[in-house]
PDB file of C-alpha atoms in Angstrom:
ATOM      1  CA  UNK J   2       0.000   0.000   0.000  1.00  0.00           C
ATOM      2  CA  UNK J   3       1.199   2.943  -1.293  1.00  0.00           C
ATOM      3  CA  UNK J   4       1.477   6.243   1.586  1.00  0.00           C
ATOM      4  CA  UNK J   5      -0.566   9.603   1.555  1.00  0.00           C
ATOM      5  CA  UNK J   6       1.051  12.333   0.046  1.00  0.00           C
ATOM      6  CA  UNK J   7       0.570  15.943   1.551  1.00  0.00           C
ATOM      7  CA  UNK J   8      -0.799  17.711  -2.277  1.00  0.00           C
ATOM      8  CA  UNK J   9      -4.016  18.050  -3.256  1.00  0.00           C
ATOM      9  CA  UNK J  10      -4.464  15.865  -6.736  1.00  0.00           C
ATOM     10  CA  UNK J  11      -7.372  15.933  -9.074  1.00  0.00           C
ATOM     11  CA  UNK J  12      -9.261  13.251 -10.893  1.00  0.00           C
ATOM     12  CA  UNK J  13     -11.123  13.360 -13.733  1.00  0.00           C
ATOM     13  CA  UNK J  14     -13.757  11.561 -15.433  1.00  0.00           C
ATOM     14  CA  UNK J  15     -15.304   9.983 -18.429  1.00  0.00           C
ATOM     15  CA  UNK J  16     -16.910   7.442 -19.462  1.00  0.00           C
ATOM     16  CA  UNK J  17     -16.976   5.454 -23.403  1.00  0.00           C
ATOM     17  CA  UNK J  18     -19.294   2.993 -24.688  1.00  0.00           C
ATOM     18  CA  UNK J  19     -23.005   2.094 -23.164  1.00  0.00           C
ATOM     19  CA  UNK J  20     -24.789  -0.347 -20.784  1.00  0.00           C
ATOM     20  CA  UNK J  21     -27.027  -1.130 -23.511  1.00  0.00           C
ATOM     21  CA  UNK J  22     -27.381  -4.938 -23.904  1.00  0.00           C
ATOM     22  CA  UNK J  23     -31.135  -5.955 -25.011  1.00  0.00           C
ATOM     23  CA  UNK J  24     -34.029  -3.943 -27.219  1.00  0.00           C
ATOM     24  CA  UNK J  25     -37.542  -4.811 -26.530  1.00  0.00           C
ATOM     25  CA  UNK J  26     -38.189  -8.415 -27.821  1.00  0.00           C
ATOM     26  CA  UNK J  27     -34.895  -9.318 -26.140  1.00  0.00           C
ATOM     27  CA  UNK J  28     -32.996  -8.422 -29.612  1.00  0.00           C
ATOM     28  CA  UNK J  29     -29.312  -8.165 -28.666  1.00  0.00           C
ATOM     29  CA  UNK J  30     -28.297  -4.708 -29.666  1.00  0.00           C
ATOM     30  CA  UNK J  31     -24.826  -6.152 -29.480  1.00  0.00           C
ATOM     31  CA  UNK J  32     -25.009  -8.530 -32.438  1.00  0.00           C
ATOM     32  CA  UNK J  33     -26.488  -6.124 -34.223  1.00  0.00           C
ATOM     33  CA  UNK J  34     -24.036  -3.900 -34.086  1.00  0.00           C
ATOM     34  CA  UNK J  35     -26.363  -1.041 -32.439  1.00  0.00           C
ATOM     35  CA  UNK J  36     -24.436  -0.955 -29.061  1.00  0.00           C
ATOM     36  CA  UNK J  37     -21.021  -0.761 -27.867  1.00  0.00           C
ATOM     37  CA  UNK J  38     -19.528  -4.210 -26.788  1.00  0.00           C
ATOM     38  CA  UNK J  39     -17.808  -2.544 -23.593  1.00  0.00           C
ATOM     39  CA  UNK J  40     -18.712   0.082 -21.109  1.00  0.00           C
ATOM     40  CA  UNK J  41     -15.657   1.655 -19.856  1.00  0.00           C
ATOM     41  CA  UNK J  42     -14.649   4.419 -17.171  1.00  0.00           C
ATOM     42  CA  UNK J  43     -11.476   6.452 -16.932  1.00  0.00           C
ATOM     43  CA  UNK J  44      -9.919   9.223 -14.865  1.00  0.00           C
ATOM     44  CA  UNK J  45      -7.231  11.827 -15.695  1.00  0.00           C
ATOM     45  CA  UNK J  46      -4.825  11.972 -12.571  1.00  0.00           C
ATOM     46  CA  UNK J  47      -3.142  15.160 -12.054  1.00  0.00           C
ATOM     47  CA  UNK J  48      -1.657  17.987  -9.522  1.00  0.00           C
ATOM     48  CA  UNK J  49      -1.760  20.549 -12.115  1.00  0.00           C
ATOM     49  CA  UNK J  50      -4.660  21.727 -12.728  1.00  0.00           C
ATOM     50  CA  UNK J  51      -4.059  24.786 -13.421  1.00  0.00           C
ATOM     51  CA  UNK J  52      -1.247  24.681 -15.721  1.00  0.00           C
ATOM     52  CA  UNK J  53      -2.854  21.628 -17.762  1.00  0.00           C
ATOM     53  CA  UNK J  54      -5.918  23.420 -18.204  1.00  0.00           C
ATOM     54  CA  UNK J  55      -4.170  27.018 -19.445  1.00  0.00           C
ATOM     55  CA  UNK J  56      -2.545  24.739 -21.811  1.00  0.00           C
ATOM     56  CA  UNK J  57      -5.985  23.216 -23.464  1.00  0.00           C
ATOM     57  CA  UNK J  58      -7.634  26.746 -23.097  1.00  0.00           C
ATOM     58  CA  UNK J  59      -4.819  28.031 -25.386  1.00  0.00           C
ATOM     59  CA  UNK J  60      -4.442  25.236 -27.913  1.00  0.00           C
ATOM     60  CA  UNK J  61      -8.100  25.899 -28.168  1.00  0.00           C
ATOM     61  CA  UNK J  62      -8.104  29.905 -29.136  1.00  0.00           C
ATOM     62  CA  UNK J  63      -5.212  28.859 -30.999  1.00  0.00           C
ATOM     63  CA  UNK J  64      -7.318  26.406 -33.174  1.00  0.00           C
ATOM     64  CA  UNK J  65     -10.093  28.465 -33.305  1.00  0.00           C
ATOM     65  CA  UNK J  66      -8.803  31.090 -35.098  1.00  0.00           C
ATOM     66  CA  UNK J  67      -6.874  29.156 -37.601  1.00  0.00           C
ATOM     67  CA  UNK J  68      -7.752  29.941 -41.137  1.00  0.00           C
ATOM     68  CA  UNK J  69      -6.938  26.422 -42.623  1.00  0.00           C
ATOM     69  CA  UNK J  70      -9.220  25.058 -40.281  1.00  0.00           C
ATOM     70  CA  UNK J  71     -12.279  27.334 -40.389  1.00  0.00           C
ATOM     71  CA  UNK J  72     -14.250  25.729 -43.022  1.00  0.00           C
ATOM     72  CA  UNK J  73     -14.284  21.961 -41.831  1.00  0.00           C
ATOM     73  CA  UNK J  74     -17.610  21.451 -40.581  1.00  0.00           C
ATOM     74  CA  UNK J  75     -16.623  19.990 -37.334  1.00  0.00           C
ATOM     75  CA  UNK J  76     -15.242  22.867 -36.162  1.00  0.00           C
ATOM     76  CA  UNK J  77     -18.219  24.191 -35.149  1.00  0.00           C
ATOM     77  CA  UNK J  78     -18.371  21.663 -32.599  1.00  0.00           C
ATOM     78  CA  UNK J  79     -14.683  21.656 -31.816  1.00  0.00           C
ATOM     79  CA  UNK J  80     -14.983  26.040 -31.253  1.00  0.00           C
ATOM     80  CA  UNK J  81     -17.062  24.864 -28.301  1.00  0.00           C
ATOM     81  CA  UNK J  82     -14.994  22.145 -26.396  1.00  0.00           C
ATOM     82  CA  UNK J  83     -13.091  19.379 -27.905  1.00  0.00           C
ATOM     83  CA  UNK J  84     -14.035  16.247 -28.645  1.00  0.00           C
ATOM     84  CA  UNK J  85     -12.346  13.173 -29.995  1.00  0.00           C
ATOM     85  CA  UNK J  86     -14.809  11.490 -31.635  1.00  0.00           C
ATOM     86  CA  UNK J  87     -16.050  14.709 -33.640  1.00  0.00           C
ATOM     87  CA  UNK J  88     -12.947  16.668 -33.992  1.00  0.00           C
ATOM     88  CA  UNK J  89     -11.409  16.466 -37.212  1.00  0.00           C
ATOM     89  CA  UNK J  90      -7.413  14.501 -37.795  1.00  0.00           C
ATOM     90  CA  UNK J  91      -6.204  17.803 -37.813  1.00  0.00           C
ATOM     91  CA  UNK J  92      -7.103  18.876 -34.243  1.00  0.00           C
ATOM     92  CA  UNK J  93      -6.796  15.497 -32.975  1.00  0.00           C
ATOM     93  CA  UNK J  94      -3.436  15.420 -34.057  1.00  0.00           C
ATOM     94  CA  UNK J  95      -2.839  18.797 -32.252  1.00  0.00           C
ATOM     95  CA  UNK J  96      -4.505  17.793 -28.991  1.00  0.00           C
ATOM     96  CA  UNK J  97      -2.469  14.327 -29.042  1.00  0.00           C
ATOM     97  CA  UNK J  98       0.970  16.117 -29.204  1.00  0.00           C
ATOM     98  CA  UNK J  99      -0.050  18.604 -26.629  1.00  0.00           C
ATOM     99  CA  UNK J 100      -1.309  15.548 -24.139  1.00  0.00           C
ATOM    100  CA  UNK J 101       2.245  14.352 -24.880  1.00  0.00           C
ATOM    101  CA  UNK J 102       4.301  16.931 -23.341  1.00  0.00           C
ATOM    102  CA  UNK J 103       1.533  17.246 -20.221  1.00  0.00           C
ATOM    103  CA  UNK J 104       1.969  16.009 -16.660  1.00  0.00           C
ATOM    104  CA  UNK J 105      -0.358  13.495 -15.746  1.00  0.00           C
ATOM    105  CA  UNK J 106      -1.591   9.487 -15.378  1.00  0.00           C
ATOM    106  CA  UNK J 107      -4.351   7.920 -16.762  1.00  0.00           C
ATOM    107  CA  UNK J 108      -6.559   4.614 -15.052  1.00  0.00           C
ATOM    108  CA  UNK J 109      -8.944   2.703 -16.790  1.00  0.00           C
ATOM    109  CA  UNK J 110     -11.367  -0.331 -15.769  1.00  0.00           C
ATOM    110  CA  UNK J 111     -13.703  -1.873 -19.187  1.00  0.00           C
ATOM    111  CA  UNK J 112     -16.356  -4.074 -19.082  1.00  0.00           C
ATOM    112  CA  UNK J 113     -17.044  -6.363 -21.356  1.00  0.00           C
ATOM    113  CA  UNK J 114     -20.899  -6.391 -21.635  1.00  0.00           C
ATOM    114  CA  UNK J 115     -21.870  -9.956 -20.799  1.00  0.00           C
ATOM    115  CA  UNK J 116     -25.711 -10.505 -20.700  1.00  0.00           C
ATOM    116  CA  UNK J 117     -26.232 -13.276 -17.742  1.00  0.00           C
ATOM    117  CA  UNK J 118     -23.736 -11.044 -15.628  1.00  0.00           C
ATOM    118  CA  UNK J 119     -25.082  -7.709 -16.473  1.00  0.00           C
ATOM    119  CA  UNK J 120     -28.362  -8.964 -15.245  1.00  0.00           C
ATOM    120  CA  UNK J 121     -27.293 -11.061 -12.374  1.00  0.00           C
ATOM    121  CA  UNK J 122     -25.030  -7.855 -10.942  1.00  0.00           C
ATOM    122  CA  UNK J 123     -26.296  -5.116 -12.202  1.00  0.00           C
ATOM    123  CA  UNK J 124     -29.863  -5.641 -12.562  1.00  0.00           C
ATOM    124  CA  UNK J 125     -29.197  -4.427 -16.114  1.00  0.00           C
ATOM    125  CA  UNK J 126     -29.620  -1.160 -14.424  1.00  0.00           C
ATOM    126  CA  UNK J 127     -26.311   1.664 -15.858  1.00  0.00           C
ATOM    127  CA  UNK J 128     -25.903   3.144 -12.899  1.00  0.00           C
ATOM    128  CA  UNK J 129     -25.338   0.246 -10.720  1.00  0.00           C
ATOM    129  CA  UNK J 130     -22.294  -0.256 -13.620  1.00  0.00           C
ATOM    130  CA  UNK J 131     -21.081   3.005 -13.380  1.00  0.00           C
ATOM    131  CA  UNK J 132     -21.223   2.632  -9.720  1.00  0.00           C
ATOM    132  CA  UNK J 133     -19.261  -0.450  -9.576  1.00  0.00           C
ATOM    133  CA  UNK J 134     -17.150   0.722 -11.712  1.00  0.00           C
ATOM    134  CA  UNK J 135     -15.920   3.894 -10.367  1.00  0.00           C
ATOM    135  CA  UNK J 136     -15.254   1.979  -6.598  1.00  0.00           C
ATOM    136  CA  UNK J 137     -13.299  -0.844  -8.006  1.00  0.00           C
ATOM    137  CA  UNK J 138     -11.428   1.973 -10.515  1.00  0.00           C
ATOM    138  CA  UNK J 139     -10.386   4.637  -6.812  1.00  0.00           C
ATOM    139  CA  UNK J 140     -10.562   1.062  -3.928  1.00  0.00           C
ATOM    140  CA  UNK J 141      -6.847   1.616  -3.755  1.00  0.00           C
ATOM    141  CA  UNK J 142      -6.189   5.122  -5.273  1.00  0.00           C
ATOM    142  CA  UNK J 143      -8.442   7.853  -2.868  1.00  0.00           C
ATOM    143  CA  UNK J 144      -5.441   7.254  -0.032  1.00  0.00           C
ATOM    144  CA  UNK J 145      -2.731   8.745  -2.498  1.00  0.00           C
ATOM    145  CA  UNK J 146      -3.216  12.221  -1.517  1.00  0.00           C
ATOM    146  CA  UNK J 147      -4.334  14.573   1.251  1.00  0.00           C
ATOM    147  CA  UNK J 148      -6.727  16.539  -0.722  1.00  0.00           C
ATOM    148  CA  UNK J 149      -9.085  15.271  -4.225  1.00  0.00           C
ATOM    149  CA  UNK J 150     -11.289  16.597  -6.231  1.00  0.00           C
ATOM    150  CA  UNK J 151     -13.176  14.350  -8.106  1.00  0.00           C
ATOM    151  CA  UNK J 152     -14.533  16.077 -11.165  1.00  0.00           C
ATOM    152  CA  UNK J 153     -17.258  13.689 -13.522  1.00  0.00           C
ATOM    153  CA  UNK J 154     -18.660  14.343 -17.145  1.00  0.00           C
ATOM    154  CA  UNK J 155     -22.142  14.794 -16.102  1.00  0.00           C
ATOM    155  CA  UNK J 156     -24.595  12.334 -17.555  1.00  0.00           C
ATOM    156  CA  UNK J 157     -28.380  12.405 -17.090  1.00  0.00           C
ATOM    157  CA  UNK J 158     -29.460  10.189 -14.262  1.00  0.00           C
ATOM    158  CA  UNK J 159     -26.847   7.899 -13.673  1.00  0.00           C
ATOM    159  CA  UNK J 160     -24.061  10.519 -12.818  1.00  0.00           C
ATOM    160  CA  UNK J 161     -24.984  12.410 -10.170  1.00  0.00           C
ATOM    161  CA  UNK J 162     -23.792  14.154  -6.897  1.00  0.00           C
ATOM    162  CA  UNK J 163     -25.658  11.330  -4.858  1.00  0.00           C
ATOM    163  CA  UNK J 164     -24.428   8.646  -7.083  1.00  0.00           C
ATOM    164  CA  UNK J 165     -20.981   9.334  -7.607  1.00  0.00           C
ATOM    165  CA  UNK J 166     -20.873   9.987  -3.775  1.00  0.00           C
ATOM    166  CA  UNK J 167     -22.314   6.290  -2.936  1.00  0.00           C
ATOM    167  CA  UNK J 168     -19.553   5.520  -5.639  1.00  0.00           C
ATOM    168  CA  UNK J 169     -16.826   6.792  -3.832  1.00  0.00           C
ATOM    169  CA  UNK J 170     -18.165   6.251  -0.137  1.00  0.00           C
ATOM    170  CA  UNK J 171     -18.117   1.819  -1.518  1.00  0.00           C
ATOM    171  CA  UNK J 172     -14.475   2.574  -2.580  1.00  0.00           C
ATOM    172  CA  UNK J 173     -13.219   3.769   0.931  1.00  0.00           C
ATOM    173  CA  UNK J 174     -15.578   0.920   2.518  1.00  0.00           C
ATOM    174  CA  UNK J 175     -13.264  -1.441   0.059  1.00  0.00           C
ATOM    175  CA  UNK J 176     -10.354  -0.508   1.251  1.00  0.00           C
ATOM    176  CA  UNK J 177     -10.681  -0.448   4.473  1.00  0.00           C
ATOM    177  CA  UNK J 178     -11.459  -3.568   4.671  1.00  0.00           C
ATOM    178  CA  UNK J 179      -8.733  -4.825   2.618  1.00  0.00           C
ATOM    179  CA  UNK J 180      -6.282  -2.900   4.779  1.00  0.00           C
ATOM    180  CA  UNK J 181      -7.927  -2.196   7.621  1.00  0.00           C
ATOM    181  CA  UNK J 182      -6.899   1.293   7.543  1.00  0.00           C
ATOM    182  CA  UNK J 183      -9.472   4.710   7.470  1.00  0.00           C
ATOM    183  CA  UNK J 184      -9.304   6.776   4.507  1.00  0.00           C
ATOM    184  CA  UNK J 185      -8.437  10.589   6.063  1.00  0.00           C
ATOM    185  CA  UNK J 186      -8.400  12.408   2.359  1.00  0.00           C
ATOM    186  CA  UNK J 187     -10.166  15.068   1.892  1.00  0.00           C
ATOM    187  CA  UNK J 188     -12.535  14.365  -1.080  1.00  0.00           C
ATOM    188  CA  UNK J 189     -15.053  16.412  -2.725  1.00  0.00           C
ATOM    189  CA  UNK J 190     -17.405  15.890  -5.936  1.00  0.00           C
ATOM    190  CA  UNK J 191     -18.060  18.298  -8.922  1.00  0.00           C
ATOM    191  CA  UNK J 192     -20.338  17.436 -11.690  1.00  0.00           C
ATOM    192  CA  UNK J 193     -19.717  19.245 -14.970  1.00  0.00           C
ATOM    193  CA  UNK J 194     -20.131  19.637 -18.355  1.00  0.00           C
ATOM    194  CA  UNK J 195     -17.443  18.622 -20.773  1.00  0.00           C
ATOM    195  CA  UNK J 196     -17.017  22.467 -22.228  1.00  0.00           C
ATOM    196  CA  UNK J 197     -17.107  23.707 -18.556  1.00  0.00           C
ATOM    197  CA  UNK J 198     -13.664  22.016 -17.485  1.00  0.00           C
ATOM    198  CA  UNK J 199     -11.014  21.504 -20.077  1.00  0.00           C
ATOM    199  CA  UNK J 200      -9.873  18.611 -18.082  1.00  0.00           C
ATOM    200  CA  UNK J 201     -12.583  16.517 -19.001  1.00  0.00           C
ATOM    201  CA  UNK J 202     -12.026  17.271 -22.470  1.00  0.00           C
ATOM    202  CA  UNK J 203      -8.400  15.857 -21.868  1.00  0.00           C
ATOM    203  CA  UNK J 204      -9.949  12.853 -20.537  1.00  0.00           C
ATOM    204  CA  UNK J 205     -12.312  12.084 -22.984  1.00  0.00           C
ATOM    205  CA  UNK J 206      -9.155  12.065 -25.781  1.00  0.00           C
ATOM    206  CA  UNK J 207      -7.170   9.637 -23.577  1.00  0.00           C
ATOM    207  CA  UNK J 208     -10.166   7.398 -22.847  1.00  0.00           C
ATOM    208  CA  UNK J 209     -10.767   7.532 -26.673  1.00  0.00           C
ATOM    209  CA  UNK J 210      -7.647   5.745 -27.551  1.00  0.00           C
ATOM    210  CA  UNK J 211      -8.468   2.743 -25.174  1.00  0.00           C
ATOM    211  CA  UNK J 212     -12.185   2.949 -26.336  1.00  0.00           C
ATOM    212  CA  UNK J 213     -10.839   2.246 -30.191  1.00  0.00           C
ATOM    213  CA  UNK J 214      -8.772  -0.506 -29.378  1.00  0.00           C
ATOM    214  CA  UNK J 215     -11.809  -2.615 -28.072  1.00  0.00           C
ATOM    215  CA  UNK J 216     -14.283  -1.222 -30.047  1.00  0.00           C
ATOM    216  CA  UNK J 217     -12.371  -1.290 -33.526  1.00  0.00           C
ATOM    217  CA  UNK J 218      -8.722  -2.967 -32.938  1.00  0.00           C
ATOM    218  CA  UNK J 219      -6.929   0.065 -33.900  1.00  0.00           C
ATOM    219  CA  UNK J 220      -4.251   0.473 -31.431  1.00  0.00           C
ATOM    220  CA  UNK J 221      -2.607   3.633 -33.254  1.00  0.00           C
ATOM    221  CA  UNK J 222      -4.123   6.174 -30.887  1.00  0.00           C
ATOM    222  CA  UNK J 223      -3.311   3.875 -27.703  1.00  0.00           C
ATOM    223  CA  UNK J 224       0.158   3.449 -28.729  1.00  0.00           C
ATOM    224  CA  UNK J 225       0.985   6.559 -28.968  1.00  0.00           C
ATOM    225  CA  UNK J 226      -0.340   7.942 -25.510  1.00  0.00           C
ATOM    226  CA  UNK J 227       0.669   4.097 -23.904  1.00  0.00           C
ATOM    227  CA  UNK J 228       3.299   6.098 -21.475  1.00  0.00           C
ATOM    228  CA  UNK J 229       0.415   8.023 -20.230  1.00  0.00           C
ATOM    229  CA  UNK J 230      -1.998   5.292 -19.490  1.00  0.00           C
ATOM    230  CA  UNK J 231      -0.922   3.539 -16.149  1.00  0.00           C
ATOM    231  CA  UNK J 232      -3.585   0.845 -16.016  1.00  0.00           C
ATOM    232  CA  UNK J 233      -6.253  -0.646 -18.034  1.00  0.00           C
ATOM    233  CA  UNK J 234      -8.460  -3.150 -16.234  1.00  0.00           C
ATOM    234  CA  UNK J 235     -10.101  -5.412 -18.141  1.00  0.00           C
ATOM    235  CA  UNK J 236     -12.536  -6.643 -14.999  1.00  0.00           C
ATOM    236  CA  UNK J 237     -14.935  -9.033 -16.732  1.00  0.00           C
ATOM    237  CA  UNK J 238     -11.977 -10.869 -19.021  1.00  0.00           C
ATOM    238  CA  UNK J 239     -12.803 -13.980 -17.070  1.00  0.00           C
ATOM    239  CA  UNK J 240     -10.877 -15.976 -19.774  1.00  0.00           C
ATOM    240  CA  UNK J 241      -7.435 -14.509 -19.318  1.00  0.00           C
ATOM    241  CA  UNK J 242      -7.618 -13.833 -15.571  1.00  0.00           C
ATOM    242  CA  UNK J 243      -5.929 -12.716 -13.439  1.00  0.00           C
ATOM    243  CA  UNK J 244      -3.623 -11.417 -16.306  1.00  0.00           C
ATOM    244  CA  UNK J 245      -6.275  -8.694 -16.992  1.00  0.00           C
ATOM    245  CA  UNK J 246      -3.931  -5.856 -16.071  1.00  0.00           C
ATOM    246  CA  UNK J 247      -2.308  -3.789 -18.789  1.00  0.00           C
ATOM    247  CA  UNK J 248       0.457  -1.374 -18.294  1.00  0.00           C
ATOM    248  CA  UNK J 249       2.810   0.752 -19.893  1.00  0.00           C
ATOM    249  CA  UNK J 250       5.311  -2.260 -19.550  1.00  0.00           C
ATOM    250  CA  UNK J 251       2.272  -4.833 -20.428  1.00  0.00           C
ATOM    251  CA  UNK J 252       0.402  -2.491 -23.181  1.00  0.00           C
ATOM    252  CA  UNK J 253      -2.788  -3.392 -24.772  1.00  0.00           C
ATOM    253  CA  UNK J 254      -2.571  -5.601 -27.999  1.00  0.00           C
ATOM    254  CA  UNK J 255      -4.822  -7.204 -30.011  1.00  0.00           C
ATOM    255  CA  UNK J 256      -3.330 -10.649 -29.503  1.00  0.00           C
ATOM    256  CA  UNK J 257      -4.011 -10.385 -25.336  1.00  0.00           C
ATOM    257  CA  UNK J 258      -6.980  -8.788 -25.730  1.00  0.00           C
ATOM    258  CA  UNK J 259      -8.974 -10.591 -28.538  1.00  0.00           C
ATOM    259  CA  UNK J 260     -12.134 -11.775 -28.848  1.00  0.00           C
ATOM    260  CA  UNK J 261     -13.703  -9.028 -27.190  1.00  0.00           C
TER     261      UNK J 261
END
């Protein structure tokens, strides 16, 4: 177990995919290609706030008023906040290099969206996954500093103050009892919009990359931001178990990760 430190950290949400399993009729929207085949949540981890942010704010005037840029229709969409999955190669490529050269980790937990176990655990309800999700993602990370602020991508009525705070509440309950030790951070919730908090924008790129390589099986996004990403979790990868645990030194590939 790793000790407090004395700084005050942030973490930052998002989330990729949907909970989405069955249509009316019990037609699997995943064989039909009409739903995601993982749900997956993420966090940006970072004691720079400030400086990270200033950075994104920038990139984004910078972007913005660029003249080669202006008439690509998605631009009107990136002038707001960015977005990986709507911004166009050029700005991804622009955001990508600045996450580079930024200060931060990056934790990830996916689950693969198995039918008898969504129901079983999850009463096929999404926030009971995103629930689950976020306390096995912070059991053994909200020790790590005296002060967080968790900040989440707001999303109708599964993330919410009182449900991200029964989130976080089962985390510290999970780690106490695995180490028999009280959690005496400081933590506080914030619920935001993606343009509010260019954070979560940061996030969402990041959380991207690990989104196409299960999703699609292209890896060229994840391999180039691999140093970044401390730890995807593939939890329900019953299969390869317990070697479910992908790292910098143990990145994603198709080969460990396949069939999803």
């Amino acid at each position: 177990m790793k000790k407090s430190q004395s700084i005050k950290a942030y973490y930052v949400f998002d989330e990729a995919g949907d909970t989405q399993i069955l249509a009316r009729k019990g037609v699997n929207l995943i064989e039909k290609g009409m739903a995601s085949k993982t749900f997956m949540v993420g966090y940006l981890e970072t004691t720079d706030q400030k400086g990270f942010s200033k950075s994104i704010r920038e990139l984004h005037e910078k972007l913005k008023e660029d003249e080669y840029l202006a008439s690509i229709p998605s631009m009107s969409s990136t002038n707001k906040s960015f977005h990986a999955n709507k911004d166009c190669a050029e700005v991804r490529q622009a955001f990508f290099k600045l996450l580079k050269e930024q200060d931060f980790k990056f934790y990830c937990i996916v689950a693969r969206k198995k039918e008898d176990l969504f129901r079983k655990k999850f009463d096929m309800k999404p926030v009971n996954v995103y629930k689950y999700l976020v306390s096995q993602l912070l059991k053994n990370r909200l020790h790590l500093y005296s002060e967080i602020d968790c900040y989440f991508s707001s999303m109708g009525n599964v993330v919410r103050q009182d449900t991200m705070q029964e989130a976080i509440s089962s985390a510290i309950d999970l780690f106490k009892n695995q180490w028999e030790k009280e959690n005496e951070s400081t933590i506080r919730i914030f619920i935001q919009q993606n343009s509010e908090m260019p954070l979560l924008q940061a996030a969402d790129y990041v959380l991207w990359t690990i989104q196409r390589a299960y999703e699609k099986g292209d890896f060229r996004y994840y391999n180039f931001m691999k140093d970044k990403i401390s730890l995807v979790q593939d939890i329900f990868d019953t299969d390869k178990y317990p070697n479910t645990y992908y790292t910098p030194k143990n990145p994603l590939e198709a080969k460990k990760i396949d069939p999803v």
